[in-house]
Each structure stands twice: as structure tokens, then as C-alpha cells.
Amino acid sequence: MPEGPDDGSRRRWRLVRAGTDAVPPWVRQFMRRTRIPLSRAGRVRRNRRIVARLGLVTGALLALGALGWLIFVSPVLGVREVYVQGALILEPDQVRAAAAVPDGTPLARVDTEAVRARVAALAPARAVTVSRSWPSTLVIEVVERTPVGAVPNGKKYDLFDDHGVIYRTVSGVPSGVVRVQLATPGPQDVSTQSALAVLRSLTKRLRSELVTLVVEGPARIRLEMSGDRVVTWGDAENSDDKAKAADALLAKPDKRIDVSGVPEVVTLG
């Protein structure tokens, strides 16, 4: 019998290197590379590098801590001045008192929104902006209210702005401000809002000849003019049209002008 296939048909075996995953764990532990211990000089150099790195990290942390202390704790960058801009009616000291920021308070820790709210509570302040000016100044910018009407209050007058906010009492009616009779002036008062609508519609001629704007109710508005003339306005609806009609009728000698029914205007002699 033949002993096996001839040489031409014999299997060819090739050595293949297996991956480590194919090697059992108990064998892999003997395959690990043996680390060559450092020489004494190598250990010294390694330790020096570690110490240097630790020193850099420690120095950086100390520097950050010192900077944080300087900014947020130390009085070195504390408030030394509260600078007030835009205050005309208000005195700067009134604004500073309302701001209530103690000297030396770290500038970075000042609650600017809380300061803004405290200053904005002052009646003449319409808008308030608070900012920091390094290294030690807090800047408070105030935009004050502008009067549009003056309501008699005894022998004095209460001024209100274009929102109906009463914010100041004065001894006389300022130039350019209209004298207004209102029972309960204020931003939530319907009659006050009606008065504001009429004031916004007045022509230059009406305003120059107007003595008193009388608002007895939202639908009972009249203009008391110079020369004992009276313009019956009615309510605040169509105030722009009423103002144009009243302006035209002032050219006539009539003492009584009624524009409450605009566009059908009635004049009374």
C-alpha cells in the first residue's frame, strides 16, 4: 500500500503568530515585558521633574488664590467712590444714600442689580444704570422723569410724567407744563390716562392758550383757555381729530367750542 500522498500533494504548514487574545491569561502573565529599573541618576532626574511640576501647579494655585482674595475679599479693589451721573432733581448724596454701598466693599462683589433697584425706588428716577469702573469706582447713571402736568395740591403742585407718575411737589407750575385738575392722579387712574391722551394730541396753538385741562371723569374733559373760552372735549377718543378741529375754531370769536362730537363739530356763541 502506498504510504501517503506524494510530495506534490503534501500540506504546507506555515507558522502564524497568534494575537494576545488567543493566548490564555495564565500564559500572558509570563509574556509581560520586564521593566528595567532606573539607575540612581535616572531616579534623581525623574524625581526632580515631578517636584518641578508640583511646584508649578502649587504656584499657579497660590497665584489664583491670591488674585481671588485681591478681587473678592481685599479692600484694595474696594469701592472708594460712587459716581452719580444725570441727577438734576435728585442730589448725588440722595442717590448714594439710596445705593447703600459701604466704602471698601470689594467692587466685584457689589450687587449692581440690587443697587439699581434701590436707586430706582426714588420717585424722580425714571431709569437707572449701575456699572463698575475699575479699580474702585461704582458708576450710577440716572435718567429723571420729565413733567407733563401739574396737579394743584393746596398752594403747591404735584408734577406727573408721561406715565402719570407723581414724583415731585413744587411751589409753581414749571414752564411748558400744563396745569391739570384731577381728583386722584396716578398711573392706574383712568382719568389720568385720559388727560395724558389729550395732552399728547394738543397742537402748539392749543397748548400756548391753554390755562387748565379739567378732567372731571373719563368722558367729561374740557379745556379752559385764555380769554375765558372753553373747549368741551368729551372723552379722550379721537383726540388728534378733536385737537385739529379745536385749533381751527379758535380763530373764531366764539367763547364756547364743542368738539366732543367730532367729526360733527358744534360751536356755541
PDB file of C-alpha atoms in Angstrom, residues 45-212:
ATOM      1  CA  ARG A  45      16.094  63.222  37.265  1.00  0.00           C
ATOM      2  CA  ARG A  46      12.571  61.745  37.426  1.00  0.00           C
ATOM      3  CA  ASN A  47      12.049  62.983  40.964  1.00  0.00           C
ATOM      4  CA  ARG A  48      13.268  66.447  40.005  1.00  0.00           C
ATOM      5  CA  ARG A  49      10.754  66.586  37.143  1.00  0.00           C
ATOM      6  CA  ILE A  50       7.930  65.563  39.476  1.00  0.00           C
ATOM      7  CA  VAL A  51       8.938  68.149  42.070  1.00  0.00           C
ATOM      8  CA  ALA A  52       9.171  70.845  39.371  1.00  0.00           C
ATOM      9  CA  ARG A  53       5.706  70.031  38.073  1.00  0.00           C
ATOM     10  CA  LEU A  54       4.246  70.022  41.552  1.00  0.00           C
ATOM     11  CA  GLY A  55       5.901  73.381  42.176  1.00  0.00           C
ATOM     12  CA  LEU A  56       4.358  74.857  39.045  1.00  0.00           C
ATOM     13  CA  VAL A  57       0.888  73.575  39.961  1.00  0.00           C
ATOM     14  CA  THR A  58       1.222  74.809  43.533  1.00  0.00           C
ATOM     15  CA  GLY A  59       2.452  78.207  42.354  1.00  0.00           C
ATOM     16  CA  ALA A  60      -0.441  78.527  39.928  1.00  0.00           C
ATOM     17  CA  LEU A  61      -2.963  77.645  42.632  1.00  0.00           C
ATOM     18  CA  LEU A  62      -1.398  80.120  45.036  1.00  0.00           C
ATOM     19  CA  ALA A  63      -1.461  82.843  42.373  1.00  0.00           C
ATOM     20  CA  LEU A  64      -5.126  82.167  41.614  1.00  0.00           C
ATOM     21  CA  GLY A  65      -5.944  82.196  45.306  1.00  0.00           C
ATOM     22  CA  ALA A  66      -4.124  85.478  45.812  1.00  0.00           C
ATOM     23  CA  LEU A  67      -5.894  87.014  42.802  1.00  0.00           C
ATOM     24  CA  GLY A  68      -9.271  85.819  44.068  1.00  0.00           C
ATOM     25  CA  TRP A  69      -8.560  87.234  47.521  1.00  0.00           C
ATOM     26  CA  LEU A  70      -7.437  90.534  45.985  1.00  0.00           C
ATOM     27  CA  ILE A  71     -10.602  90.855  43.861  1.00  0.00           C
ATOM     28  CA  PHE A  72     -13.329  89.375  46.059  1.00  0.00           C
ATOM     29  CA  VAL A  73     -12.129  89.873  49.644  1.00  0.00           C
ATOM     30  CA  SER A  74      -9.454  92.526  49.930  1.00  0.00           C
ATOM     31  CA  PRO A  75     -10.413  96.230  50.215  1.00  0.00           C
ATOM     32  CA  VAL A  76      -7.546  97.024  47.820  1.00  0.00           C
ATOM     33  CA  LEU A  77     -10.048  96.872  44.926  1.00  0.00           C
ATOM     34  CA  GLY A  78     -12.904  98.074  47.106  1.00  0.00           C
ATOM     35  CA  VAL A  79     -15.347 100.886  46.384  1.00  0.00           C
ATOM     36  CA  ARG A  80     -13.761 104.257  47.058  1.00  0.00           C
ATOM     37  CA  GLU A  81     -16.143 106.425  45.023  1.00  0.00           C
ATOM     38  CA  VAL A  82     -19.775 106.269  43.930  1.00  0.00           C
ATOM     39  CA  TYR A  83     -20.005 108.488  40.876  1.00  0.00           C
ATOM     40  CA  VAL A  84     -23.503 109.784  40.021  1.00  0.00           C
ATOM     41  CA  GLN A  85     -24.459 110.930  36.523  1.00  0.00           C
ATOM     42  CA  GLY A  86     -27.649 112.570  35.257  1.00  0.00           C
ATOM     43  CA  ALA A  87     -29.056 113.686  38.615  1.00  0.00           C
ATOM     44  CA  LEU A  88     -30.656 117.133  38.366  1.00  0.00           C
ATOM     45  CA  ILE A  89     -33.653 116.971  40.669  1.00  0.00           C
ATOM     46  CA  LEU A  90     -32.054 114.392  42.887  1.00  0.00           C
ATOM     47  CA  GLU A  91     -28.972 115.294  44.862  1.00  0.00           C
ATOM     48  CA  PRO A  92     -25.984 112.987  44.305  1.00  0.00           C
ATOM     49  CA  ASP A  93     -25.897 112.309  48.036  1.00  0.00           C
ATOM     50  CA  GLN A  94     -29.533 111.146  47.862  1.00  0.00           C
ATOM     51  CA  VAL A  95     -28.562 108.671  45.168  1.00  0.00           C
ATOM     52  CA  ARG A  96     -25.540 107.460  47.155  1.00  0.00           C
ATOM     53  CA  ALA A  97     -27.670 107.036  50.265  1.00  0.00           C
ATOM     54  CA  ALA A  98     -30.226 105.000  48.310  1.00  0.00           C
ATOM     55  CA  ALA A  99     -27.460 102.896  46.724  1.00  0.00           C
ATOM     56  CA  ALA A 100     -26.257 101.970  50.233  1.00  0.00           C
ATOM     57  CA  VAL A 101     -22.822 100.662  49.195  1.00  0.00           C
ATOM     58  CA  PRO A 102     -20.332 100.875  52.111  1.00  0.00           C
ATOM     59  CA  ASP A 103     -16.869 102.218  51.365  1.00  0.00           C
ATOM     60  CA  GLY A 104     -14.332  99.465  50.877  1.00  0.00           C
ATOM     61  CA  THR A 105     -16.831  96.882  49.659  1.00  0.00           C
ATOM     62  CA  PRO A 106     -14.988  94.774  47.049  1.00  0.00           C
ATOM     63  CA  LEU A 107     -16.105  96.186  43.717  1.00  0.00           C
ATOM     64  CA  ALA A 108     -16.512  92.722  42.200  1.00  0.00           C
ATOM     65  CA  ARG A 109     -18.958  91.738  44.946  1.00  0.00           C
ATOM     66  CA  VAL A 110     -21.303  94.717  44.565  1.00  0.00           C
ATOM     67  CA  ASP A 111     -24.768  93.503  43.526  1.00  0.00           C
ATOM     68  CA  THR A 112     -25.371  96.030  40.751  1.00  0.00           C
ATOM     69  CA  GLU A 113     -28.970  94.888  40.192  1.00  0.00           C
ATOM     70  CA  ALA A 114     -29.836  95.384  43.858  1.00  0.00           C
ATOM     71  CA  VAL A 115     -28.224  98.849  43.781  1.00  0.00           C
ATOM     72  CA  ARG A 116     -30.177  99.701  40.629  1.00  0.00           C
ATOM     73  CA  ALA A 117     -33.462  98.645  42.257  1.00  0.00           C
ATOM     74  CA  ARG A 118     -32.800 100.728  45.378  1.00  0.00           C
ATOM     75  CA  VAL A 119     -31.997 103.864  43.392  1.00  0.00           C
ATOM     76  CA  ALA A 120     -34.915 103.278  41.002  1.00  0.00           C
ATOM     77  CA  ALA A 121     -37.243 103.397  44.018  1.00  0.00           C
ATOM     78  CA  LEU A 122     -36.550 107.139  44.246  1.00  0.00           C
ATOM     79  CA  ALA A 123     -39.628 108.826  42.764  1.00  0.00           C
ATOM     80  CA  PRO A 124     -37.828 111.172  40.312  1.00  0.00           C
ATOM     81  CA  ALA A 125     -35.788 108.287  38.827  1.00  0.00           C
ATOM     82  CA  ARG A 126     -37.246 107.030  35.548  1.00  0.00           C
ATOM     83  CA  ALA A 127     -34.359 104.708  34.638  1.00  0.00           C
ATOM     84  CA  VAL A 128     -31.149 103.699  36.429  1.00  0.00           C
ATOM     85  CA  THR A 129     -27.972 102.017  35.182  1.00  0.00           C
ATOM     86  CA  VAL A 130     -25.222 100.758  37.505  1.00  0.00           C
ATOM     87  CA  SER A 131     -21.744  99.751  36.308  1.00  0.00           C
ATOM     88  CA  ARG A 132     -18.224  99.177  37.629  1.00  0.00           C
ATOM     89  CA  SER A 133     -15.238 101.322  36.714  1.00  0.00           C
ATOM     90  CA  TRP A 134     -12.066  99.617  37.850  1.00  0.00           C
ATOM     91  CA  PRO A 135     -10.239  99.741  40.068  1.00  0.00           C
ATOM     92  CA  SER A 136     -12.503 101.349  42.689  1.00  0.00           C
ATOM     93  CA  THR A 137     -15.458 103.334  41.274  1.00  0.00           C
ATOM     94  CA  LEU A 138     -19.142 102.447  41.097  1.00  0.00           C
ATOM     95  CA  VAL A 139     -20.972 104.471  38.428  1.00  0.00           C
ATOM     96  CA  ILE A 140     -24.695 105.182  38.803  1.00  0.00           C
ATOM     97  CA  GLU A 141     -26.422 106.829  35.835  1.00  0.00           C
ATOM     98  CA  VAL A 142     -29.893 108.242  36.472  1.00  0.00           C
ATOM     99  CA  VAL A 143     -32.456 109.336  33.885  1.00  0.00           C
ATOM    100  CA  GLU A 144     -35.002 111.507  35.672  1.00  0.00           C
ATOM    101  CA  ARG A 145     -38.686 111.907  34.898  1.00  0.00           C
ATOM    102  CA  THR A 146     -39.898 114.829  32.788  1.00  0.00           C
ATOM    103  CA  PRO A 147     -43.069 116.614  33.918  1.00  0.00           C
ATOM    104  CA  VAL A 148     -46.019 116.955  31.523  1.00  0.00           C
ATOM    105  CA  GLY A 149     -48.707 118.016  34.002  1.00  0.00           C
ATOM    106  CA  ALA A 150     -49.070 119.800  37.331  1.00  0.00           C
ATOM    107  CA  VAL A 151     -51.969 118.990  39.657  1.00  0.00           C
ATOM    108  CA  PRO A 152     -52.902 121.598  42.316  1.00  0.00           C
ATOM    109  CA  ASN A 153     -52.202 120.373  45.834  1.00  0.00           C
ATOM    110  CA  GLY A 154     -53.119 123.149  48.258  1.00  0.00           C
ATOM    111  CA  LYS A 155     -50.830 126.034  47.464  1.00  0.00           C
ATOM    112  CA  LYS A 156     -48.380 123.752  45.651  1.00  0.00           C
ATOM    113  CA  TYR A 157     -48.420 121.441  42.645  1.00  0.00           C
ATOM    114  CA  ASP A 158     -47.722 117.752  42.193  1.00  0.00           C
ATOM    115  CA  LEU A 159     -45.842 117.033  38.986  1.00  0.00           C
ATOM    116  CA  PHE A 160     -46.538 113.880  36.966  1.00  0.00           C
ATOM    117  CA  ASP A 161     -44.718 112.444  33.946  1.00  0.00           C
ATOM    118  CA  ASP A 162     -45.983 110.915  30.700  1.00  0.00           C
ATOM    119  CA  HIS A 163     -46.879 107.716  32.566  1.00  0.00           C
ATOM    120  CA  GLY A 164     -48.951 109.545  35.148  1.00  0.00           C
ATOM    121  CA  VAL A 165     -46.426 109.019  37.957  1.00  0.00           C
ATOM    122  CA  ILE A 166     -46.496 111.725  40.629  1.00  0.00           C
ATOM    123  CA  TYR A 167     -42.873 112.259  41.568  1.00  0.00           C
ATOM    124  CA  ARG A 168     -42.320 115.791  42.850  1.00  0.00           C
ATOM    125  CA  THR A 169     -44.091 118.671  44.602  1.00  0.00           C
ATOM    126  CA  VAL A 170     -43.204 122.242  43.627  1.00  0.00           C
ATOM    127  CA  SER A 171     -44.398 125.718  44.536  1.00  0.00           C
ATOM    128  CA  GLY A 172     -45.343 126.752  40.970  1.00  0.00           C
ATOM    129  CA  VAL A 173     -46.120 125.288  37.548  1.00  0.00           C
ATOM    130  CA  PRO A 174     -42.883 124.944  35.554  1.00  0.00           C
ATOM    131  CA  SER A 175     -42.640 126.497  32.113  1.00  0.00           C
ATOM    132  CA  GLY A 176     -44.050 124.233  29.401  1.00  0.00           C
ATOM    133  CA  VAL A 177     -46.046 122.136  31.869  1.00  0.00           C
ATOM    134  CA  VAL A 178     -49.870 122.083  31.725  1.00  0.00           C
ATOM    135  CA  ARG A 179     -51.996 122.750  34.782  1.00  0.00           C
ATOM    136  CA  VAL A 180     -54.356 119.768  35.150  1.00  0.00           C
ATOM    137  CA  GLN A 181     -57.287 119.246  37.506  1.00  0.00           C
ATOM    138  CA  LEU A 182     -57.595 115.598  38.539  1.00  0.00           C
ATOM    139  CA  ALA A 183     -59.281 114.040  41.538  1.00  0.00           C
ATOM    140  CA  THR A 184     -56.938 111.076  42.013  1.00  0.00           C
ATOM    141  CA  PRO A 185     -53.875 111.418  39.774  1.00  0.00           C
ATOM    142  CA  GLY A 186     -51.753 108.328  39.249  1.00  0.00           C
ATOM    143  CA  PRO A 187     -50.654 105.800  36.634  1.00  0.00           C
ATOM    144  CA  GLN A 188     -53.595 103.468  37.382  1.00  0.00           C
ATOM    145  CA  ASP A 189     -56.210 106.228  37.308  1.00  0.00           C
ATOM    146  CA  VAL A 190     -58.432 106.174  34.196  1.00  0.00           C
ATOM    147  CA  SER A 191     -58.952 109.934  34.265  1.00  0.00           C
ATOM    148  CA  THR A 192     -55.181 110.469  34.428  1.00  0.00           C
ATOM    149  CA  GLN A 193     -54.678 108.281  31.368  1.00  0.00           C
ATOM    150  CA  SER A 194     -57.396 110.252  29.555  1.00  0.00           C
ATOM    151  CA  ALA A 195     -55.628 113.503  30.452  1.00  0.00           C
ATOM    152  CA  LEU A 196     -52.360 112.127  29.060  1.00  0.00           C
ATOM    153  CA  ALA A 197     -54.062 111.183  25.778  1.00  0.00           C
ATOM    154  CA  VAL A 198     -55.399 114.740  25.418  1.00  0.00           C
ATOM    155  CA  LEU A 199     -52.048 116.310  26.321  1.00  0.00           C
ATOM    156  CA  ARG A 200     -50.271 114.261  23.659  1.00  0.00           C
ATOM    157  CA  SER A 201     -52.723 115.470  20.993  1.00  0.00           C
ATOM    158  CA  LEU A 202     -52.574 119.219  21.683  1.00  0.00           C
ATOM    159  CA  THR A 203     -51.389 121.467  18.885  1.00  0.00           C
ATOM    160  CA  LYS A 204     -48.860 124.203  19.534  1.00  0.00           C
ATOM    161  CA  ARG A 205     -51.605 126.849  19.492  1.00  0.00           C
ATOM    162  CA  LEU A 206     -53.869 124.945  21.877  1.00  0.00           C
ATOM    163  CA  ARG A 207     -51.027 124.404  24.289  1.00  0.00           C
ATOM    164  CA  SER A 208     -49.970 128.046  24.216  1.00  0.00           C
ATOM    165  CA  GLU A 209     -53.504 129.271  25.011  1.00  0.00           C
ATOM    166  CA  LEU A 210     -54.458 126.534  27.452  1.00  0.00           C
ATOM    167  CA  VAL A 211     -54.873 127.628  31.064  1.00  0.00           C
ATOM    168  CA  THR A 212     -56.177 124.435  32.678  1.00  0.00           C
TER     169      THR A 212
END
